[in-house]
Amino acid sequence: MKGIILAGGHGTRLFPLTKATNKHLLPVGREPMLFHPIRQLCDAGITDILVITSTDHMGDVVRCLGSGADFGCSLSYRVQETAGGIAHALALGANFAGGDAVCVLLGDNVFEYSIAPYVEHFRAQGRGARVLLKEVGDPERYGVAALDEHQVIEIEEKPTNPKSHFAVVGLYLYDARVFDIIGAVEPSARGEYEITSVNNAYIASGELQYDVCRGAWTDAGTFDSLAEANAILAKNLNRILPHD
């Protein structure tokens, strides 16, 4: 399995901090934000990792992360020249994946606990897709999962009237077919290739499973959530907690 970290976008909600640097290089706890998803992937045994970021910030990202030797992994890089949504960015990783399954992390997502158990559940699953859910107070900001007793029956992107409080957070596990599925996705009303459309395609084929995220989680896309990300990681000196 290979890892893909999506670290593009303009970070407009964090301006003027993002006037100085890429959002994903802002500090959380004691380290730049991008250190966290790299450490999470390595902790899960995934050490061949692609970082996808924007043209404006590729130089800064490469200077910060280097080859990956400091983390015990191998880092590759791709440029996303236009912001076309998460699925659009993920499609740039098709050649890198080379027919392997992928673990995809959004570069601004912070998890208190290791993602390793979720990765192992996907390995045992064998095919299809797996997402991670977290109960949140503001589900309208996210893709929201409608659940029955055993499975996700639908995911709705940023709904006005959410069907649950379970958000799909920024960890996605896919088999190699994900890139063919992305190729068939149509742009949404806001002109983006939504990862929700990809997940719903796996739901339609009965091949999407899920875990519920343990411990604290946040994305760091707003000033409030950036402060929360700092608090989560500072509390444990940027260490990732193991599951008991």
PDB file of C-alpha atoms in Angstrom:
ATOM      1  CA  MET A   1       0.000   0.000   0.000  1.00  0.00           C
ATOM      2  CA  LYS A   2       1.204   3.503  -0.826  1.00  0.00           C
ATOM      3  CA  GLY A   3       0.457   6.793   0.896  1.00  0.00           C
ATOM      4  CA  ILE A   4      -0.773  10.001  -0.711  1.00  0.00           C
ATOM      5  CA  ILE A   5      -0.934  13.305   1.178  1.00  0.00           C
ATOM      6  CA  LEU A   6      -3.034  16.070  -0.373  1.00  0.00           C
ATOM      7  CA  ALA A   7      -1.612  19.471   0.546  1.00  0.00           C
ATOM      8  CA  GLY A   8      -2.835  21.832  -2.153  1.00  0.00           C
ATOM      9  CA  GLY A   9      -5.308  24.695  -2.044  1.00  0.00           C
ATOM     10  CA  HIS A  10      -4.870  28.352  -1.201  1.00  0.00           C
ATOM     11  CA  GLY A  11      -5.764  28.352   2.502  1.00  0.00           C
ATOM     12  CA  THR A  12      -7.958  31.419   2.066  1.00  0.00           C
ATOM     13  CA  ARG A  13      -9.733  30.923   5.401  1.00  0.00           C
ATOM     14  CA  LEU A  14      -6.375  31.262   7.177  1.00  0.00           C
ATOM     15  CA  PHE A  15      -5.293  34.480   5.443  1.00  0.00           C
ATOM     16  CA  PRO A  16      -3.036  36.384   6.238  1.00  0.00           C
ATOM     17  CA  LEU A  17      -1.120  33.454   7.786  1.00  0.00           C
ATOM     18  CA  THR A  18      -1.161  31.824   4.365  1.00  0.00           C
ATOM     19  CA  LYS A  19       0.259  34.970   2.797  1.00  0.00           C
ATOM     20  CA  ALA A  20       3.548  33.891   4.373  1.00  0.00           C
ATOM     21  CA  THR A  21       3.526  30.174   3.588  1.00  0.00           C
ATOM     22  CA  ASN A  22       1.490  27.149   2.583  1.00  0.00           C
ATOM     23  CA  LYS A  23      -1.219  26.285   5.123  1.00  0.00           C
ATOM     24  CA  HIS A  24       0.259  22.816   5.553  1.00  0.00           C
ATOM     25  CA  LEU A  25       3.573  24.255   6.742  1.00  0.00           C
ATOM     26  CA  LEU A  26       2.025  26.275   9.555  1.00  0.00           C
ATOM     27  CA  PRO A  27       3.034  25.044  13.018  1.00  0.00           C
ATOM     28  CA  VAL A  28       0.861  22.646  14.979  1.00  0.00           C
ATOM     29  CA  GLY A  29       2.283  21.863  18.381  1.00  0.00           C
ATOM     30  CA  ARG A  30       6.037  21.701  17.922  1.00  0.00           C
ATOM     31  CA  GLU A  31       6.230  20.878  14.210  1.00  0.00           C
ATOM     32  CA  PRO A  32       5.042  21.978  10.755  1.00  0.00           C
ATOM     33  CA  MET A  33       1.600  20.594  10.022  1.00  0.00           C
ATOM     34  CA  LEU A  34       2.778  18.271   7.239  1.00  0.00           C
ATOM     35  CA  PHE A  35       4.985  16.317   9.630  1.00  0.00           C
ATOM     36  CA  HIS A  36       1.847  14.845  11.214  1.00  0.00           C
ATOM     37  CA  PRO A  37       0.363  12.974   8.214  1.00  0.00           C
ATOM     38  CA  ILE A  38       3.833  11.680   7.300  1.00  0.00           C
ATOM     39  CA  ARG A  39       4.313  10.348  10.823  1.00  0.00           C
ATOM     40  CA  GLN A  40       0.835   8.800  10.747  1.00  0.00           C
ATOM     41  CA  LEU A  41       1.538   6.939   7.515  1.00  0.00           C
ATOM     42  CA  CYS A  42       4.914   5.717   8.731  1.00  0.00           C
ATOM     43  CA  ASP A  43       3.327   4.549  11.993  1.00  0.00           C
ATOM     44  CA  ALA A  44       0.907   2.499   9.889  1.00  0.00           C
ATOM     45  CA  GLY A  45       3.811   0.896   8.001  1.00  0.00           C
ATOM     46  CA  ILE A  46       3.351   2.969   4.834  1.00  0.00           C
ATOM     47  CA  THR A  47       6.702   4.440   3.835  1.00  0.00           C
ATOM     48  CA  ASP A  48       6.355   5.130   0.094  1.00  0.00           C
ATOM     49  CA  ILE A  49       4.547   8.473   0.132  1.00  0.00           C
ATOM     50  CA  LEU A  50       3.508  11.052  -2.481  1.00  0.00           C
ATOM     51  CA  VAL A  51       2.895  14.683  -1.453  1.00  0.00           C
ATOM     52  CA  ILE A  52       0.679  16.698  -3.799  1.00  0.00           C
ATOM     53  CA  THR A  53       0.735  20.470  -3.407  1.00  0.00           C
ATOM     54  CA  SER A  54       0.279  23.661  -5.405  1.00  0.00           C
ATOM     55  CA  THR A  55       2.705  25.329  -7.808  1.00  0.00           C
ATOM     56  CA  ASP A  56       3.174  28.338  -5.520  1.00  0.00           C
ATOM     57  CA  HIS A  57       4.389  26.304  -2.560  1.00  0.00           C
ATOM     58  CA  MET A  58       6.151  23.244  -3.962  1.00  0.00           C
ATOM     59  CA  GLY A  59       9.596  24.708  -3.307  1.00  0.00           C
ATOM     60  CA  ASP A  60       8.797  25.458   0.334  1.00  0.00           C
ATOM     61  CA  VAL A  61       7.314  22.003   0.868  1.00  0.00           C
ATOM     62  CA  VAL A  62      10.301  20.188  -0.647  1.00  0.00           C
ATOM     63  CA  ARG A  63      12.747  22.303   1.354  1.00  0.00           C
ATOM     64  CA  CYS A  64      10.869  21.476   4.550  1.00  0.00           C
ATOM     65  CA  LEU A  65      10.411  17.736   3.993  1.00  0.00           C
ATOM     66  CA  GLY A  66      13.310  16.716   1.776  1.00  0.00           C
ATOM     67  CA  SER A  67      13.664  13.113   0.674  1.00  0.00           C
ATOM     68  CA  GLY A  68      11.833  11.682   3.655  1.00  0.00           C
ATOM     69  CA  ALA A  69      15.016  10.306   5.236  1.00  0.00           C
ATOM     70  CA  ASP A  70      14.350  12.217   8.462  1.00  0.00           C
ATOM     71  CA  PHE A  71      11.063  10.311   8.806  1.00  0.00           C
ATOM     72  CA  GLY A  72      12.295   6.911   7.668  1.00  0.00           C
ATOM     73  CA  CYS A  73      10.306   7.033   4.451  1.00  0.00           C
ATOM     74  CA  SER A  74      10.631   7.874   0.766  1.00  0.00           C
ATOM     75  CA  LEU A  75       8.862  11.058  -0.387  1.00  0.00           C
ATOM     76  CA  SER A  76       7.823  11.906  -3.937  1.00  0.00           C
ATOM     77  CA  TYR A  77       6.111  15.094  -5.096  1.00  0.00           C
ATOM     78  CA  ARG A  78       3.533  16.206  -7.667  1.00  0.00           C
ATOM     79  CA  VAL A  79       2.175  19.647  -8.491  1.00  0.00           C
ATOM     80  CA  GLN A  80      -1.560  20.339  -8.649  1.00  0.00           C
ATOM     81  CA  GLU A  81      -1.654  23.296 -10.999  1.00  0.00           C
ATOM     82  CA  THR A  82      -5.368  24.039 -10.653  1.00  0.00           C
ATOM     83  CA  ALA A  83      -7.624  23.538  -7.628  1.00  0.00           C
ATOM     84  CA  GLY A  84     -10.258  21.104  -8.875  1.00  0.00           C
ATOM     85  CA  GLY A  85     -11.262  19.259  -5.721  1.00  0.00           C
ATOM     86  CA  ILE A  86      -9.930  16.358  -3.687  1.00  0.00           C
ATOM     87  CA  ALA A  87     -10.647  13.718  -6.334  1.00  0.00           C
ATOM     88  CA  HIS A  88      -8.919  15.869  -8.955  1.00  0.00           C
ATOM     89  CA  ALA A  89      -5.813  16.059  -6.763  1.00  0.00           C
ATOM     90  CA  LEU A  90      -5.895  12.347  -5.990  1.00  0.00           C
ATOM     91  CA  ALA A  91      -5.986  11.512  -9.711  1.00  0.00           C
ATOM     92  CA  LEU A  92      -2.467  12.933  -9.986  1.00  0.00           C
ATOM     93  CA  GLY A  93      -1.270   9.984  -7.917  1.00  0.00           C
ATOM     94  CA  ALA A  94      -2.322   7.265 -10.394  1.00  0.00           C
ATOM     95  CA  ASN A  95       1.151   6.610 -11.833  1.00  0.00           C
ATOM     96  CA  PHE A  96       2.709   6.766  -8.378  1.00  0.00           C
ATOM     97  CA  ALA A  97       0.259   4.164  -7.050  1.00  0.00           C
ATOM     98  CA  GLY A  98       1.206   1.820  -9.878  1.00  0.00           C
ATOM     99  CA  GLY A  99      -1.701  -0.538  -9.287  1.00  0.00           C
ATOM    100  CA  ASP A 100      -1.327  -0.643  -5.497  1.00  0.00           C
ATOM    101  CA  ALA A 101      -3.969   0.264  -2.937  1.00  0.00           C
ATOM    102  CA  VAL A 102      -3.633   3.753  -1.465  1.00  0.00           C
ATOM    103  CA  CYS A 103      -4.059   5.413   1.907  1.00  0.00           C
ATOM    104  CA  VAL A 104      -4.987   9.049   1.319  1.00  0.00           C
ATOM    105  CA  LEU A 105      -4.630  11.714   3.998  1.00  0.00           C
ATOM    106  CA  LEU A 106      -5.628  15.351   3.797  1.00  0.00           C
ATOM    107  CA  GLY A 107      -2.588  17.301   4.903  1.00  0.00           C
ATOM    108  CA  ASP A 108      -4.510  19.553   7.309  1.00  0.00           C
ATOM    109  CA  ASN A 109      -6.157  16.742   9.303  1.00  0.00           C
ATOM    110  CA  VAL A 110      -4.846  15.999  12.807  1.00  0.00           C
ATOM    111  CA  PHE A 111      -5.588  12.750  14.664  1.00  0.00           C
ATOM    112  CA  GLU A 112      -4.820  12.185  18.326  1.00  0.00           C
ATOM    113  CA  TYR A 113      -4.526   8.418  17.849  1.00  0.00           C
ATOM    114  CA  SER A 114      -2.688   6.327  15.274  1.00  0.00           C
ATOM    115  CA  ILE A 115      -4.451   5.506  12.015  1.00  0.00           C
ATOM    116  CA  ALA A 116      -2.734   2.084  11.952  1.00  0.00           C
ATOM    117  CA  PRO A 117      -5.800   0.050  13.079  1.00  0.00           C
ATOM    118  CA  TYR A 118      -7.942   1.552  10.299  1.00  0.00           C
ATOM    119  CA  VAL A 119      -5.270   0.675   7.743  1.00  0.00           C
ATOM    120  CA  GLU A 120      -5.156  -2.889   9.059  1.00  0.00           C
ATOM    121  CA  HIS A 121      -8.941  -3.163   8.848  1.00  0.00           C
ATOM    122  CA  PHE A 122      -8.727  -2.148   5.197  1.00  0.00           C
ATOM    123  CA  ARG A 123      -5.976  -4.685   4.512  1.00  0.00           C
ATOM    124  CA  ALA A 124      -8.235  -7.375   5.988  1.00  0.00           C
ATOM    125  CA  GLN A 125     -11.150  -6.060   3.906  1.00  0.00           C
ATOM    126  CA  GLY A 126      -9.155  -6.835   0.777  1.00  0.00           C
ATOM    127  CA  ARG A 127     -10.940  -4.668  -1.798  1.00  0.00           C
ATOM    128  CA  GLY A 128     -13.196  -1.665  -2.136  1.00  0.00           C
ATOM    129  CA  ALA A 129     -12.906   1.446   0.025  1.00  0.00           C
ATOM    130  CA  ARG A 130     -12.865   2.383   3.688  1.00  0.00           C
ATOM    131  CA  VAL A 131     -13.576   5.785   5.254  1.00  0.00           C
ATOM    132  CA  LEU A 132     -13.260   7.190   8.748  1.00  0.00           C
ATOM    133  CA  LEU A 133     -16.192   8.893  10.469  1.00  0.00           C
ATOM    134  CA  LYS A 134     -16.280  11.297  13.406  1.00  0.00           C
ATOM    135  CA  GLU A 135     -19.305  12.738  15.191  1.00  0.00           C
ATOM    136  CA  VAL A 136     -19.094  16.536  14.925  1.00  0.00           C
ATOM    137  CA  GLY A 137     -21.141  19.548  15.988  1.00  0.00           C
ATOM    138  CA  ASP A 138     -21.020  21.270  12.590  1.00  0.00           C
ATOM    139  CA  PRO A 139     -21.629  18.522  10.020  1.00  0.00           C
ATOM    140  CA  GLU A 140     -22.670  21.000   7.333  1.00  0.00           C
ATOM    141  CA  ARG A 141     -18.941  21.767   6.837  1.00  0.00           C
ATOM    142  CA  TYR A 142     -18.178  18.203   5.703  1.00  0.00           C
ATOM    143  CA  GLY A 143     -19.258  15.222   3.696  1.00  0.00           C
ATOM    144  CA  VAL A 144     -21.905  13.638   5.954  1.00  0.00           C
ATOM    145  CA  ALA A 145     -22.649   9.921   6.175  1.00  0.00           C
ATOM    146  CA  ALA A 146     -26.174   8.567   6.386  1.00  0.00           C
ATOM    147  CA  LEU A 147     -25.963   5.270   8.276  1.00  0.00           C
ATOM    148  CA  ASP A 148     -28.073   2.223   8.881  1.00  0.00           C
ATOM    149  CA  GLU A 149     -27.135  -0.365  11.507  1.00  0.00           C
ATOM    150  CA  HIS A 150     -24.238  -1.832   9.528  1.00  0.00           C
ATOM    151  CA  GLN A 151     -23.091   0.425   6.714  1.00  0.00           C
ATOM    152  CA  VAL A 152     -22.927   3.842   5.108  1.00  0.00           C
ATOM    153  CA  ILE A 153     -25.865   4.137   2.737  1.00  0.00           C
ATOM    154  CA  GLU A 154     -25.072   7.609   1.342  1.00  0.00           C
ATOM    155  CA  ILE A 155     -22.605  10.467   1.737  1.00  0.00           C
ATOM    156  CA  GLU A 156     -23.797  14.013   1.103  1.00  0.00           C
ATOM    157  CA  GLU A 157     -21.320  16.840   0.548  1.00  0.00           C
ATOM    158  CA  LYS A 158     -21.776  19.894   2.813  1.00  0.00           C
ATOM    159  CA  PRO A 159     -25.535  19.410   3.256  1.00  0.00           C
ATOM    160  CA  THR A 160     -27.847  22.179   4.417  1.00  0.00           C
ATOM    161  CA  ASN A 161     -29.860  19.640   6.402  1.00  0.00           C
ATOM    162  CA  PRO A 162     -27.444  16.883   7.464  1.00  0.00           C
ATOM    163  CA  LYS A 163     -28.880  13.378   7.866  1.00  0.00           C
ATOM    164  CA  SER A 164     -26.475  12.663  10.722  1.00  0.00           C
ATOM    165  CA  HIS A 165     -23.657  14.253  12.713  1.00  0.00           C
ATOM    166  CA  PHE A 166     -21.083  11.789  11.367  1.00  0.00           C
ATOM    167  CA  ALA A 167     -18.594  13.578   9.148  1.00  0.00           C
ATOM    168  CA  VAL A 168     -16.284  11.782   6.752  1.00  0.00           C
ATOM    169  CA  VAL A 169     -12.847  12.944   7.864  1.00  0.00           C
ATOM    170  CA  GLY A 170      -9.673  13.231   5.819  1.00  0.00           C
ATOM    171  CA  LEU A 171      -8.533   9.591   5.726  1.00  0.00           C
ATOM    172  CA  TYR A 172      -9.546   7.489   2.723  1.00  0.00           C
ATOM    173  CA  LEU A 173      -8.450   3.949   1.865  1.00  0.00           C
ATOM    174  CA  TYR A 174      -8.974   2.705  -1.688  1.00  0.00           C
ATOM    175  CA  ASP A 175      -8.111  -0.245  -3.858  1.00  0.00           C
ATOM    176  CA  ALA A 176      -6.459   0.382  -7.230  1.00  0.00           C
ATOM    177  CA  ARG A 177      -9.807   0.866  -8.993  1.00  0.00           C
ATOM    178  CA  VAL A 178     -10.183   4.311  -7.442  1.00  0.00           C
ATOM    179  CA  PHE A 179      -8.435   5.976 -10.349  1.00  0.00           C
ATOM    180  CA  ASP A 180     -10.845   4.452 -12.872  1.00  0.00           C
ATOM    181  CA  ILE A 181     -13.729   5.609 -10.692  1.00  0.00           C
ATOM    182  CA  ILE A 182     -12.320   9.153 -10.560  1.00  0.00           C
ATOM    183  CA  GLY A 183     -12.125   9.131 -14.357  1.00  0.00           C
ATOM    184  CA  ALA A 184     -15.893   8.613 -14.528  1.00  0.00           C
ATOM    185  CA  VAL A 185     -16.781  11.313 -11.965  1.00  0.00           C
ATOM    186  CA  GLU A 186     -18.545  14.459 -13.190  1.00  0.00           C
ATOM    187  CA  PRO A 187     -17.796  17.887 -11.676  1.00  0.00           C
ATOM    188  CA  SER A 188     -20.172  19.030  -8.941  1.00  0.00           C
ATOM    189  CA  ALA A 189     -22.304  22.187  -9.036  1.00  0.00           C
ATOM    190  CA  ARG A 190     -19.334  24.123  -7.642  1.00  0.00           C
ATOM    191  CA  GLY A 191     -17.121  22.857 -10.467  1.00  0.00           C
ATOM    192  CA  GLU A 192     -15.023  20.425  -8.409  1.00  0.00           C
ATOM    193  CA  TYR A 193     -14.383  16.701  -8.614  1.00  0.00           C
ATOM    194  CA  GLU A 194     -15.664  15.663  -5.209  1.00  0.00           C
ATOM    195  CA  ILE A 195     -14.245  12.777  -3.212  1.00  0.00           C
ATOM    196  CA  THR A 196     -17.837  12.238  -2.015  1.00  0.00           C
ATOM    197  CA  SER A 197     -18.747  11.182  -5.563  1.00  0.00           C
ATOM    198  CA  VAL A 198     -15.947   8.599  -5.480  1.00  0.00           C
ATOM    199  CA  ASN A 199     -17.101   7.281  -2.107  1.00  0.00           C
ATOM    200  CA  ASN A 200     -20.706   7.074  -3.289  1.00  0.00           C
ATOM    201  CA  ALA A 201     -19.571   5.009  -6.290  1.00  0.00           C
ATOM    202  CA  TYR A 202     -18.071   2.475  -3.883  1.00  0.00           C
ATOM    203  CA  ILE A 203     -21.289   2.566  -1.819  1.00  0.00           C
ATOM    204  CA  ALA A 204     -23.314   1.820  -4.963  1.00  0.00           C
ATOM    205  CA  SER A 205     -21.236  -1.318  -5.562  1.00  0.00           C
ATOM    206  CA  GLY A 206     -21.553  -2.373  -1.911  1.00  0.00           C
ATOM    207  CA  GLU A 207     -17.822  -2.055  -1.283  1.00  0.00           C
ATOM    208  CA  LEU A 208     -17.436   0.822   1.170  1.00  0.00           C
ATOM    209  CA  GLN A 209     -16.858   0.131   4.848  1.00  0.00           C
ATOM    210  CA  TYR A 210     -16.057   2.471   7.714  1.00  0.00           C
ATOM    211  CA  ASP A 211     -14.502   2.951  11.120  1.00  0.00           C
ATOM    212  CA  VAL A 212     -15.345   5.579  13.738  1.00  0.00           C
ATOM    213  CA  CYS A 213     -12.382   7.752  14.689  1.00  0.00           C
ATOM    214  CA  ARG A 214     -11.116   7.315  18.233  1.00  0.00           C
ATOM    215  CA  GLY A 215      -9.987  10.324  20.253  1.00  0.00           C
ATOM    216  CA  ALA A 216      -9.658  13.925  19.184  1.00  0.00           C
ATOM    217  CA  TRP A 217      -9.614  14.929  15.523  1.00  0.00           C
ATOM    218  CA  THR A 218      -9.791  18.186  13.616  1.00  0.00           C
ATOM    219  CA  ASP A 219      -9.016  19.686  10.280  1.00  0.00           C
ATOM    220  CA  ALA A 220      -6.935  22.838  10.519  1.00  0.00           C
ATOM    221  CA  GLY A 221      -8.649  24.892   7.856  1.00  0.00           C
ATOM    222  CA  THR A 222      -9.957  27.749  10.017  1.00  0.00           C
ATOM    223  CA  PHE A 223      -8.447  29.813  12.818  1.00  0.00           C
ATOM    224  CA  ASP A 224     -10.535  27.974  15.408  1.00  0.00           C
ATOM    225  CA  SER A 225      -9.687  24.510  14.089  1.00  0.00           C
ATOM    226  CA  LEU A 226      -6.007  25.444  13.718  1.00  0.00           C
ATOM    227  CA  ALA A 227      -6.010  26.360  17.412  1.00  0.00           C
ATOM    228  CA  GLU A 228      -7.674  23.008  18.160  1.00  0.00           C
ATOM    229  CA  ALA A 229      -5.043  21.166  16.111  1.00  0.00           C
ATOM    230  CA  ASN A 230      -2.323  22.919  18.101  1.00  0.00           C
ATOM    231  CA  ALA A 231      -3.983  21.896  21.360  1.00  0.00           C
ATOM    232  CA  ILE A 232      -4.328  18.234  20.307  1.00  0.00           C
ATOM    233  CA  LEU A 233      -0.697  17.850  19.324  1.00  0.00           C
ATOM    234  CA  ALA A 234       0.833  20.101  21.976  1.00  0.00           C
ATOM    235  CA  LYS A 235      -0.882  18.057  24.692  1.00  0.00           C
ATOM    236  CA  ASN A 236       1.156  14.979  23.706  1.00  0.00           C
ATOM    237  CA  LEU A 237       4.278  16.802  22.435  1.00  0.00           C
ATOM    238  CA  ASN A 238       3.301  15.838  18.866  1.00  0.00           C
ATOM    239  CA  ARG A 239       3.379  12.150  19.704  1.00  0.00           C
ATOM    240  CA  ILE A 240       0.756   9.953  18.071  1.00  0.00           C
ATOM    241  CA  LEU A 241      -1.054   7.842  20.653  1.00  0.00           C
ATOM    242  CA  PRO A 242      -1.237   4.077  20.160  1.00  0.00           C
ATOM    243  CA  HIS A 243      -4.521   2.213  20.455  1.00  0.00           C
ATOM    244  CA  ASP A 244      -4.617  -0.038  23.520  1.00  0.00           C
TER     245      ASP A 244
END
